[in-house]
Amino acid sequence: MPSPPARVWEIISDPSAVVSCVGGAELGESHDDGSFDGVLVVRFGGIRVKFAARITLELDQDEREGRLTARGRDGQGATRFSGGAVFRVTEDTVTGGTQVAMTGEMNLSGKLAPLIESGAGVVVARMAREFSAALVERCAPTDTADATPIAAPAERPGLWQRLRARLARLFGRDPSPTRPGKATSTPSRGVRP
């Protein structure tokens, strides 16, 4: 990610900010034990499944690590699940940005488990791409004063610029355009204009 680790950690350690990066997710009520409720609607082919869960989030601010556990069921109560994930935010020493590493596991049981397990790879890959894109956008600087300029790659001159430069060299003229208010003259080297 192009943002600094402190900014990424600020977002990824805030459940409401994370939920805004996950399509079909909603944050529910918070509980006295620190857990909170959440809802996630997922499409498996033509079927929409709504999962409700109790979620616990443990954060280590100093290490920029977190552990998430969830337990719940689908809207009809036919399928139960439990799972967890561990994530870590670190500086990417190559790009100067941030790396977010995450591993997780999900256990399913019940009527919809075979359907969900058969399509899980595709759904998880899609959700991970969408989440990553939304997280990058959410972590981007909101004020241009906060933005760190990144050097643009050098552009190769277009056909017109290359042709113009070649003709200018051929006829001994300066290929750069004349700026208003600044006259230039180049000797003609024996060629009449």
Coordinates of C-alpha atoms in Angstrom, one line a residue:
M1 CA 0.0 0.0 0.0
P2 CA 1.3 3.5 -0.8
S3 CA 0.3 5.0 2.6
P4 CA 2.6 5.0 5.7
P5 CA 2.1 2.2 8.3
A6 CA 0.8 4.6 11.0
R7 CA -2.1 5.7 8.7
V8 CA -2.9 2.1 7.6
W9 CA -2.9 1.0 11.3
E10 CA -5.2 3.9 12.2
I11 CA -7.8 2.6 9.7
I12 CA -7.3 -1.2 10.0
S13 CA -7.6 -1.0 13.9
D14 CA -10.9 0.8 13.7
P15 CA -13.8 -1.6 13.2
S16 CA -16.1 1.0 11.7
A17 CA -13.4 2.1 9.2
V18 CA -12.8 -1.6 8.2
V19 CA -16.5 -2.2 7.8
S20 CA -16.7 0.7 5.4
C21 CA -14.1 -1.2 3.2
V22 CA -16.1 -4.4 3.0
G23 CA -19.1 -4.5 0.7
G24 CA -22.2 -5.9 2.3
A25 CA -20.9 -5.5 5.9
E26 CA -22.5 -3.6 8.7
L27 CA -21.4 -3.0 12.2
G28 CA -23.9 -3.6 15.0
E29 CA -24.2 -3.2 18.7
S30 CA -21.1 -3.1 21.0
H31 CA -21.2 -5.2 24.2
D32 CA -19.7 -4.8 27.7
D33 CA -17.1 -7.5 27.1
G34 CA -15.6 -5.4 24.2
S35 CA -17.1 -7.6 21.5
F36 CA -19.5 -6.3 18.9
D37 CA -22.1 -7.6 16.5
G38 CA -21.6 -7.5 12.7
V39 CA -23.5 -8.6 9.6
L40 CA -22.1 -9.6 6.3
V41 CA -24.1 -10.3 3.1
V42 CA -22.2 -12.5 0.7
R43 CA -23.2 -13.8 -2.8
F44 CA -22.4 -17.3 -3.7
G45 CA -23.4 -17.5 -7.4
G46 CA -27.1 -16.6 -7.5
I47 CA -27.6 -17.0 -3.8
R48 CA -27.3 -14.3 -1.2
V49 CA -26.5 -15.4 2.3
K50 CA -26.7 -13.0 5.3
F51 CA -24.4 -13.9 8.2
A52 CA -24.7 -12.4 11.7
A53 CA -21.8 -12.7 14.1
R54 CA -20.4 -11.8 17.4
I55 CA -16.9 -10.4 16.9
T56 CA -13.9 -9.9 19.2
L57 CA -11.0 -7.8 18.3
E58 CA -7.7 -7.8 20.2
L59 CA -5.1 -5.1 19.2
D60 CA -1.4 -4.7 20.0
Q61 CA -0.8 -1.0 19.2
D62 CA 3.0 -1.3 19.7
E63 CA 3.5 -4.2 17.3
R64 CA 0.7 -3.1 15.0
E65 CA -0.9 -6.6 15.2
G66 CA -4.4 -7.7 15.6
R67 CA -6.5 -10.8 16.2
L68 CA -10.1 -11.1 15.2
T69 CA -12.4 -13.9 16.2
A70 CA -16.0 -14.4 15.0
R71 CA -18.8 -16.8 15.7
G72 CA -22.3 -16.7 14.2
R73 CA -24.8 -18.1 11.8
D74 CA -26.7 -17.4 8.6
G75 CA -30.1 -15.6 8.6
Q76 CA -32.1 -18.8 8.6
G77 CA -30.0 -20.5 11.3
A78 CA -29.2 -23.4 9.0
T79 CA -25.4 -22.8 8.9
R80 CA -23.1 -22.0 11.7
F81 CA -19.6 -20.7 11.5
S82 CA -16.6 -19.8 13.6
G83 CA -13.3 -18.3 12.5
G84 CA -10.5 -16.0 13.1
A85 CA -7.8 -13.9 11.5
V86 CA -4.5 -12.5 12.5
F87 CA -3.1 -9.4 10.8
R88 CA 0.0 -7.3 11.0
V89 CA 0.9 -3.9 9.5
T90 CA 4.6 -3.4 8.6
E91 CA 6.6 -0.9 6.6
D92 CA 7.5 -2.0 3.1
T93 CA 11.2 -1.3 2.9
V94 CA 11.3 -1.6 -0.9
T95 CA 8.5 0.9 -1.7
G96 CA 8.5 2.9 1.5
G97 CA 4.7 2.2 1.8
T98 CA 3.0 -0.5 3.9
Q99 CA 2.4 -4.2 3.8
V100 CA -0.6 -5.7 5.5
A101 CA -0.3 -9.5 6.1
M102 CA -3.3 -11.5 7.1
T103 CA -4.1 -15.2 7.7
G104 CA -7.4 -16.6 8.6
E105 CA -9.5 -19.7 9.1
M106 CA -13.2 -20.4 8.9
N107 CA -15.1 -23.5 10.1
L108 CA -18.6 -24.1 8.7
S109 CA -21.3 -26.6 9.6
G110 CA -24.9 -27.0 8.6
K111 CA -27.1 -27.0 5.5
L112 CA -25.3 -24.4 3.4
A113 CA -21.7 -25.5 4.3
P114 CA -21.1 -27.6 1.1
L115 CA -22.4 -24.7 -1.2
I116 CA -20.3 -22.1 0.7
E117 CA -17.2 -24.3 0.7
S118 CA -17.4 -25.0 -3.0
G119 CA -17.5 -21.3 -3.9
A120 CA -15.5 -19.9 -1.1
G121 CA -12.2 -19.5 -3.0
V122 CA -13.7 -17.3 -5.7
V123 CA -15.7 -15.3 -3.2
V124 CA -12.8 -14.8 -0.8
A125 CA -10.5 -13.7 -3.7
R126 CA -13.1 -11.2 -5.0
M127 CA -13.7 -9.8 -1.5
A128 CA -10.0 -9.5 -0.8
R129 CA -9.5 -7.5 -4.0
E130 CA -12.4 -5.2 -3.2
F131 CA -11.3 -4.8 0.4
S132 CA -7.7 -4.0 -0.7
A133 CA -8.8 -1.4 -3.2
A134 CA -11.1 0.3 -0.7
L135 CA -8.5 0.2 2.1
V136 CA -5.9 1.9 -0.2
E137 CA -8.5 4.6 -1.1
R138 CA -9.5 5.0 2.6
C139 CA -5.9 5.4 3.7
A140 CA -5.0 7.9 1.0
P141 CA -4.2 11.5 2.2
T142 CA -7.3 13.7 2.3
D143 CA -5.3 16.9 2.3
T144 CA -2.9 17.7 -0.5
A145 CA -0.5 19.1 2.2
D146 CA -0.3 15.5 3.6
A147 CA 0.4 14.0 0.2
T148 CA 3.9 12.9 -0.6
P149 CA 4.7 13.5 -4.2
I150 CA 5.7 10.5 -6.1
A151 CA 7.9 11.0 -9.1
A152 CA 6.0 10.2 -12.3
P153 CA 7.7 7.8 -14.7
A154 CA 9.5 9.5 -17.6
E155 CA 7.3 9.6 -20.6
R156 CA 8.6 8.7 -24.0
P157 CA 8.0 11.5 -26.5
G158 CA 5.1 11.0 -28.8
L159 CA 5.4 10.6 -32.6
W160 CA 4.7 14.3 -33.3
Q161 CA 7.4 15.4 -30.8
R162 CA 10.0 12.9 -32.2
L163 CA 9.2 14.0 -35.8
R164 CA 9.4 17.6 -34.9
A165 CA 12.8 17.1 -33.1
R166 CA 14.2 15.1 -36.1
L167 CA 13.1 17.8 -38.6
A168 CA 14.6 20.5 -36.3
R169 CA 17.9 18.7 -36.2
L170 CA 17.9 18.1 -39.9
F171 CA 17.3 21.8 -40.6
G172 CA 19.4 23.0 -37.7
R173 CA 16.6 24.6 -35.6
D174 CA 15.8 24.4 -31.9
P175 CA 13.2 21.7 -31.4
S176 CA 11.8 23.3 -28.2
P177 CA 8.7 25.4 -28.7
T178 CA 9.2 29.1 -28.5
R179 CA 7.7 30.6 -25.4
P180 CA 5.6 33.8 -25.6
G181 CA 7.7 36.9 -24.9
K182 CA 11.0 35.1 -25.6
A183 CA 12.4 35.3 -29.1
T184 CA 14.9 32.8 -30.4
S185 CA 16.8 32.6 -33.5
T186 CA 18.9 29.8 -34.8
P187 CA 21.4 30.1 -37.7
S188 CA 20.0 28.4 -40.8
R189 CA 23.3 26.7 -41.8
G190 CA 22.9 27.6 -45.5
V191 CA 19.3 26.5 -45.7
R192 CA 16.8 29.2 -46.6
P193 CA 13.5 29.3 -44.7

